[in-house]
């Protein structure tokens, strides 16, 4: 397994590859990341995983400094999963000067939900993903990039960026990996105390309950939805969560749904100091 620390080293490592298969990550790899790598592997002729904690997508009060960095363990897991190249640029290599040229997501998609509660988040994500894509795929006829569906809105933003910039990249979305009790795997789960870890499942239970309520009200969804969402948020808040949103949206653009639309239920809430997100198609 080659470790590339700069864009030049990465391009050198990929010089013989026609069709890289790429998994972007911020490290602290868990079983969900490894599943992405395993699914990526047969899609290309060289499997590349990036590990880069991207400052641009964190707000000043968020956990950029404390985000878990577990380099040795990550490399061991990637080696075992058959990764060919790890791209772990230093910050000064990916951003040698202030990144003043940025990619902004369509506000209709990027300024709602996660974008409303984490302003600038999707600009940070789109900018680094574009830069990672250019580092991995420049000069390649085709490539594949693999993302988890736990970050549902992120996957939609990336798909739209790839489509609108006509990048020669196929984007694959992979189902969320869950712990035995159903908690979505996330690097941030490591912040939870034992008591919080037991409670954390309540976010997905609240989303499933909201999903059931929405399906039961499907005939007059638009009129019932605000009350159903408010009920779900109140129930979670009463358990001590700080709830950003629990909502049912149209699956293809995350706008408010009408009867007959394919639906997704999404949520984000803070338990103590840990912010968790989850979603389900319903
Ligand atoms: O999902 C993540 O881990 C990050 O947002 C990503 C896509 C690696 C960009 O920093």
Short mmCIF file of C-alpha atoms and ligand atoms in Angstrom, two decimals:
data_model
loop_
_atom_site.label_atom_id
_atom_site.label_comp_id
_atom_site.label_asym_id
_atom_site.label_seq_id
_atom_site.Cartn_x
_atom_site.Cartn_y
_atom_site.Cartn_z
CA UNK A 1 0.00 0.00 0.00
CA UNK A 2 1.45 3.33 -1.10
CA UNK A 3 1.12 6.38 1.13
CA UNK A 4 0.99 9.63 -0.80
CA UNK A 5 1.51 12.83 1.19
CA UNK A 6 1.13 15.34 -1.63
CA UNK A 7 -0.83 15.73 -4.87
CA UNK A 8 2.39 15.07 -6.85
CA UNK A 9 3.07 11.84 -4.94
CA UNK A 10 -0.53 10.78 -5.48
CA UNK A 11 -0.43 11.42 -9.22
CA UNK A 12 2.84 9.50 -9.43
CA UNK A 13 1.27 6.56 -7.59
CA UNK A 14 -1.73 6.64 -9.96
CA UNK A 15 0.24 7.12 -13.18
CA UNK A 16 -0.60 3.63 -14.50
CA UNK A 17 -4.24 3.69 -13.43
CA UNK A 18 -6.95 4.24 -16.05
CA UNK A 19 -9.91 4.04 -13.70
CA UNK A 20 -9.25 4.82 -10.04
CA UNK A 21 -11.89 3.90 -7.46
CA UNK A 22 -11.87 6.53 -4.74
CA UNK A 23 -13.22 6.74 -1.18
CA UNK A 24 -12.82 10.16 0.47
CA UNK A 25 -12.73 10.09 4.29
CA UNK A 26 -11.63 12.15 7.26
CA UNK A 27 -10.07 9.07 8.88
CA UNK A 28 -10.92 7.43 12.21
CA UNK A 29 -12.14 4.60 10.05
CA UNK A 30 -14.91 2.27 11.21
CA UNK A 31 -16.70 -0.69 9.61
CA UNK A 32 -18.82 1.68 7.50
CA UNK A 33 -15.73 3.16 5.85
CA UNK A 34 -14.25 -0.28 5.26
CA UNK A 35 -17.47 -1.38 3.56
CA UNK A 36 -17.07 1.61 1.19
CA UNK A 37 -13.50 0.51 0.41
CA UNK A 38 -14.57 -3.09 -0.21
CA UNK A 39 -17.34 -1.94 -2.55
CA UNK A 40 -14.98 0.48 -4.33
CA UNK A 41 -12.31 -2.14 -4.96
CA UNK A 42 -13.95 -4.10 -7.82
CA UNK A 43 -15.09 -0.83 -9.46
CA UNK A 44 -11.65 0.35 -10.57
CA UNK A 45 -8.08 -0.69 -11.32
CA UNK A 46 -6.62 1.07 -8.26
CA UNK A 47 -8.34 1.73 -4.92
CA UNK A 48 -7.54 5.11 -3.38
CA UNK A 49 -8.66 6.28 0.07
CA UNK A 50 -8.06 9.84 1.22
CA UNK A 51 -7.66 10.73 4.88
CA UNK A 52 -7.92 14.46 5.38
CA UNK A 53 -9.68 16.37 8.16
CA UNK A 54 -10.91 19.31 6.14
CA UNK A 55 -10.83 22.54 8.13
CA UNK A 56 -13.02 24.28 5.53
CA UNK A 57 -16.12 22.29 6.47
CA UNK A 58 -15.98 23.01 10.22
CA UNK A 59 -17.48 26.06 11.89
CA UNK A 60 -15.21 27.82 14.41
CA UNK A 61 -17.06 26.31 17.41
CA UNK A 62 -17.06 22.78 15.96
CA UNK A 63 -14.74 19.83 16.60
CA UNK A 64 -11.98 20.35 13.99
CA UNK A 65 -9.21 20.29 16.64
CA UNK A 66 -10.59 17.34 18.59
CA UNK A 67 -11.74 15.31 15.56
CA UNK A 68 -10.21 11.85 16.18
CA UNK A 69 -7.00 11.26 14.25
CA UNK A 70 -6.06 7.58 14.33
CA UNK A 71 -3.47 7.26 11.58
CA UNK A 72 -1.80 3.93 12.55
CA UNK A 73 -5.07 2.11 13.11
CA UNK A 74 -6.56 3.55 9.90
CA UNK A 75 -3.58 2.35 7.84
CA UNK A 76 -3.80 -1.15 9.32
CA UNK A 77 -7.51 -1.35 8.44
CA UNK A 78 -6.94 -0.06 4.91
CA UNK A 79 -4.08 -2.49 4.31
CA UNK A 80 -6.31 -5.37 5.45
CA UNK A 81 -9.14 -4.14 3.18
CA UNK A 82 -6.85 -4.19 0.12
CA UNK A 83 -6.52 -0.44 -0.39
CA UNK A 84 -3.78 0.35 -2.93
CA UNK A 85 -3.08 4.03 -2.21
CA UNK A 86 -3.73 6.18 0.87
CA UNK A 87 -3.80 9.89 0.06
CA UNK A 88 -3.10 11.74 3.31
CA UNK A 89 -2.02 15.24 2.29
CA UNK A 90 -0.64 17.71 4.77
CA UNK A 91 -2.86 20.75 5.06
CA UNK A 92 -0.17 22.85 3.39
CA UNK A 93 -0.13 20.50 0.40
CA UNK A 94 -3.87 20.55 -0.21
CA UNK A 95 -4.20 24.24 0.68
CA UNK A 96 -0.77 25.80 -0.07
CA UNK A 97 -2.46 29.20 -0.18
CA UNK A 98 -5.76 30.39 1.26
CA UNK A 99 -8.47 28.57 -0.71
CA UNK A 100 -10.29 31.66 -1.95
CA UNK A 101 -11.72 29.92 -5.03
CA UNK A 102 -14.53 27.71 -3.73
CA UNK A 103 -17.33 25.52 -4.99
CA UNK A 104 -20.74 26.59 -3.71
CA UNK A 105 -23.57 24.09 -3.67
CA UNK A 106 -26.90 25.12 -5.18
CA UNK A 107 -28.52 27.08 -2.30
CA UNK A 108 -31.82 25.23 -2.84
CA UNK A 109 -30.02 22.06 -1.77
CA UNK A 110 -26.99 23.30 0.14
CA UNK A 111 -28.57 25.93 2.40
CA UNK A 112 -31.28 23.70 3.91
CA UNK A 113 -31.10 21.09 6.69
CA UNK A 114 -27.36 20.54 7.36
CA UNK A 115 -26.59 23.73 5.44
CA UNK A 116 -28.99 25.75 7.60
CA UNK A 117 -27.53 24.49 10.88
CA UNK A 118 -23.92 24.36 9.67
CA UNK A 119 -23.63 27.43 7.39
CA UNK A 120 -20.81 27.01 4.88
CA UNK A 121 -20.60 23.26 5.48
CA UNK A 122 -21.43 22.28 1.91
CA UNK A 123 -19.10 24.92 0.47
CA UNK A 124 -16.32 23.35 2.54
CA UNK A 125 -17.31 19.83 1.49
CA UNK A 126 -17.81 20.66 -2.21
CA UNK A 127 -14.51 22.55 -2.37
CA UNK A 128 -12.41 19.80 -0.81
CA UNK A 129 -14.17 17.04 -2.75
CA UNK A 130 -13.60 18.91 -6.02
CA UNK A 131 -9.93 19.30 -5.06
CA UNK A 132 -9.64 15.63 -4.09
CA UNK A 133 -11.39 14.62 -7.33
CA UNK A 134 -8.96 16.78 -9.36
CA UNK A 135 -6.03 15.23 -7.47
CA UNK A 136 -7.20 11.65 -8.05
CA UNK A 137 -8.97 11.78 -11.42
CA UNK A 138 -7.25 14.49 -13.49
CA UNK A 139 -6.19 12.95 -16.80
CA UNK A 140 -8.21 9.77 -16.24
CA UNK A 141 -10.87 8.77 -18.74
CA UNK A 142 -13.21 7.53 -16.02
CA UNK A 143 -13.37 7.04 -12.30
CA UNK A 144 -15.62 5.93 -9.48
CA UNK A 145 -16.15 7.69 -6.16
CA UNK A 146 -17.94 6.02 -3.25
CA UNK A 147 -19.83 7.82 -0.48
CA UNK A 148 -22.00 6.62 2.42
CA UNK A 149 -25.72 7.39 2.49
CA UNK A 150 -25.56 8.36 6.16
CA UNK A 151 -24.53 11.79 4.85
CA UNK A 152 -27.54 11.75 2.56
CA UNK A 153 -27.57 15.45 1.71
CA UNK A 154 -23.80 15.44 1.15
CA UNK A 155 -24.22 12.63 -1.37
CA UNK A 156 -26.88 14.66 -3.21
CA UNK A 157 -24.67 17.78 -3.25
CA UNK A 158 -21.74 15.77 -4.67
CA UNK A 159 -23.91 14.07 -7.30
CA UNK A 160 -25.21 17.47 -8.43
CA UNK A 161 -21.67 18.90 -8.57
CA UNK A 162 -20.42 15.95 -10.63
CA UNK A 163 -23.40 16.22 -12.98
CA UNK A 164 -23.24 19.99 -13.47
CA UNK A 165 -19.46 20.07 -13.98
CA UNK A 166 -19.69 17.01 -16.27
CA UNK A 167 -16.93 15.27 -14.30
CA UNK A 168 -16.13 11.81 -15.73
CA UNK A 169 -16.88 10.19 -12.38
CA UNK A 170 -19.54 7.67 -11.41
CA UNK A 171 -20.74 8.37 -7.86
CA UNK A 172 -21.90 5.34 -5.87
CA UNK A 173 -23.96 5.73 -2.68
CA UNK A 174 -23.71 2.94 -0.12
CA UNK A 175 -26.28 2.05 2.54
CA UNK A 176 -25.53 3.17 6.08
CA UNK A 177 -23.66 0.66 8.24
CA UNK A 178 -25.29 0.22 11.64
CA UNK A 179 -24.30 -1.21 15.01
CA UNK A 180 -26.25 -4.26 16.20
CA UNK A 181 -28.80 -2.08 17.99
CA UNK A 182 -29.33 0.04 14.84
CA UNK A 183 -27.18 3.11 15.63
CA UNK A 184 -25.64 4.50 12.43
CA UNK A 185 -21.85 4.11 12.60
CA UNK A 186 -20.08 7.47 12.82
CA UNK A 187 -16.64 8.64 13.88
CA UNK A 188 -18.43 11.00 16.27
CA UNK A 189 -20.01 8.05 18.16
CA UNK A 190 -16.64 7.78 19.89
CA UNK A 191 -17.41 11.03 21.74
CA UNK A 192 -20.43 9.43 23.50
CA UNK A 193 -20.30 8.38 27.16
CA UNK A 194 -21.69 4.92 27.99
CA UNK A 195 -25.02 6.45 28.98
CA UNK A 196 -25.14 8.61 25.86
CA UNK A 197 -24.27 5.63 23.65
CA UNK A 198 -27.34 3.78 24.97
CA UNK A 199 -29.51 6.87 24.42
CA UNK A 200 -28.09 7.60 20.96
CA UNK A 201 -30.32 4.98 19.34
CA UNK A 202 -33.33 7.19 20.12
CA UNK A 203 -32.51 9.42 17.13
CA UNK A 204 -33.08 6.60 14.64
CA UNK A 205 -36.13 5.38 16.62
CA UNK A 206 -37.61 8.91 16.46
CA UNK A 207 -36.99 9.01 12.70
CA UNK A 208 -38.62 5.62 12.20
CA UNK A 209 -41.65 6.72 14.25
CA UNK A 210 -41.92 9.96 12.24
CA UNK A 211 -41.65 7.91 9.04
CA UNK A 212 -44.51 5.65 10.15
CA UNK A 213 -46.66 8.66 11.08
CA UNK A 214 -45.94 10.29 7.71
CA UNK A 215 -46.90 7.15 5.79
CA UNK A 216 -50.11 6.88 7.81
CA UNK A 217 -50.96 10.47 6.83
CA UNK A 218 -49.80 10.02 3.22
CA UNK A 219 -53.10 11.15 1.66
CA UNK A 220 -52.87 14.63 3.20
CA UNK A 221 -49.16 14.68 3.91
CA UNK A 222 -48.45 18.38 3.29
CA UNK A 223 -51.08 19.53 5.81
CA UNK A 224 -50.19 16.97 8.52
CA UNK A 225 -46.43 17.07 8.27
CA UNK A 226 -45.61 20.22 10.31
CA UNK A 227 -47.49 18.82 13.34
CA UNK A 228 -45.94 15.36 12.96
CA UNK A 229 -42.43 16.81 12.73
CA UNK A 230 -43.06 19.09 15.73
CA UNK A 231 -44.32 16.12 17.77
CA UNK A 232 -41.23 14.06 16.91
CA UNK A 233 -38.88 16.93 17.78
CA UNK A 234 -40.63 17.60 21.09
CA UNK A 235 -40.43 13.93 22.06
CA UNK A 236 -36.67 13.84 21.41
CA UNK A 237 -36.07 17.18 23.14
CA UNK A 238 -37.94 15.90 26.21
CA UNK A 239 -35.35 13.13 26.45
CA UNK A 240 -32.63 15.80 26.74
CA UNK A 241 -31.60 16.13 23.08
CA UNK A 242 -31.05 19.47 21.34
CA UNK A 243 -32.86 18.76 18.12
CA UNK A 244 -31.89 20.68 14.96
CA UNK A 245 -34.41 18.99 12.67
CA UNK A 246 -36.46 15.83 12.21
CA UNK A 247 -38.16 16.07 8.87
CA UNK A 248 -39.74 14.20 5.99
CA UNK A 249 -38.62 15.36 2.54
CA UNK A 250 -38.97 14.47 -1.10
CA UNK A 251 -36.22 12.00 -1.86
CA UNK A 252 -35.01 13.47 -5.15
CA UNK A 253 -34.45 17.10 -4.06
CA UNK A 254 -35.05 17.27 -0.28
CA UNK A 255 -37.87 19.80 -0.73
CA UNK A 256 -41.22 19.60 1.12
CA UNK A 257 -43.10 16.57 -0.20
CA UNK A 258 -46.53 16.21 -1.76
CA UNK A 259 -48.72 13.09 -1.68
CA UNK A 260 -47.25 10.43 -3.96
CA UNK A 261 -43.59 11.56 -3.71
CA UNK A 262 -40.86 9.06 -2.77
CA UNK A 263 -39.84 10.10 0.75
CA UNK A 264 -36.83 10.22 3.02
CA UNK A 265 -36.87 11.04 6.72
CA UNK A 266 -33.81 12.89 8.00
CA UNK A 267 -32.67 14.15 11.37
CA UNK A 268 -29.87 15.88 13.23
CA UNK A 269 -29.69 16.36 16.98
CA UNK A 270 -27.14 16.93 19.71
CA UNK A 271 -26.77 14.60 22.67
CA UNK A 272 -24.58 16.37 25.21
CA UNK A 273 -21.88 17.88 23.02
CA UNK A 274 -22.11 15.25 20.26
CA UNK A 275 -24.10 16.05 17.12
CA UNK A 276 -25.51 13.00 15.35
CA UNK A 277 -27.33 12.64 12.03
CA UNK A 278 -29.32 9.81 10.49
CA UNK A 279 -31.86 9.13 7.75
CA UNK A 280 -34.08 6.42 6.27
CA UNK A 281 -35.90 6.05 2.98
CA UNK A 282 -39.57 5.42 3.76
O1 LIG B 1 -17.99 12.56 4.68
C1 LIG B 1 -16.83 12.93 4.99
O2 LIG B 1 -16.09 12.23 5.68
C2 LIG B 1 -16.33 14.28 4.49
O3 LIG B 1 -17.35 15.22 4.44
C3 LIG B 1 -15.59 14.19 3.15
C4 LIG B 1 -16.51 13.73 2.03
C5 LIG B 1 -14.41 13.23 3.25
C6 LIG B 1 -15.04 15.57 2.76
O4 LIG B 1 -14.16 16.06 3.71
#
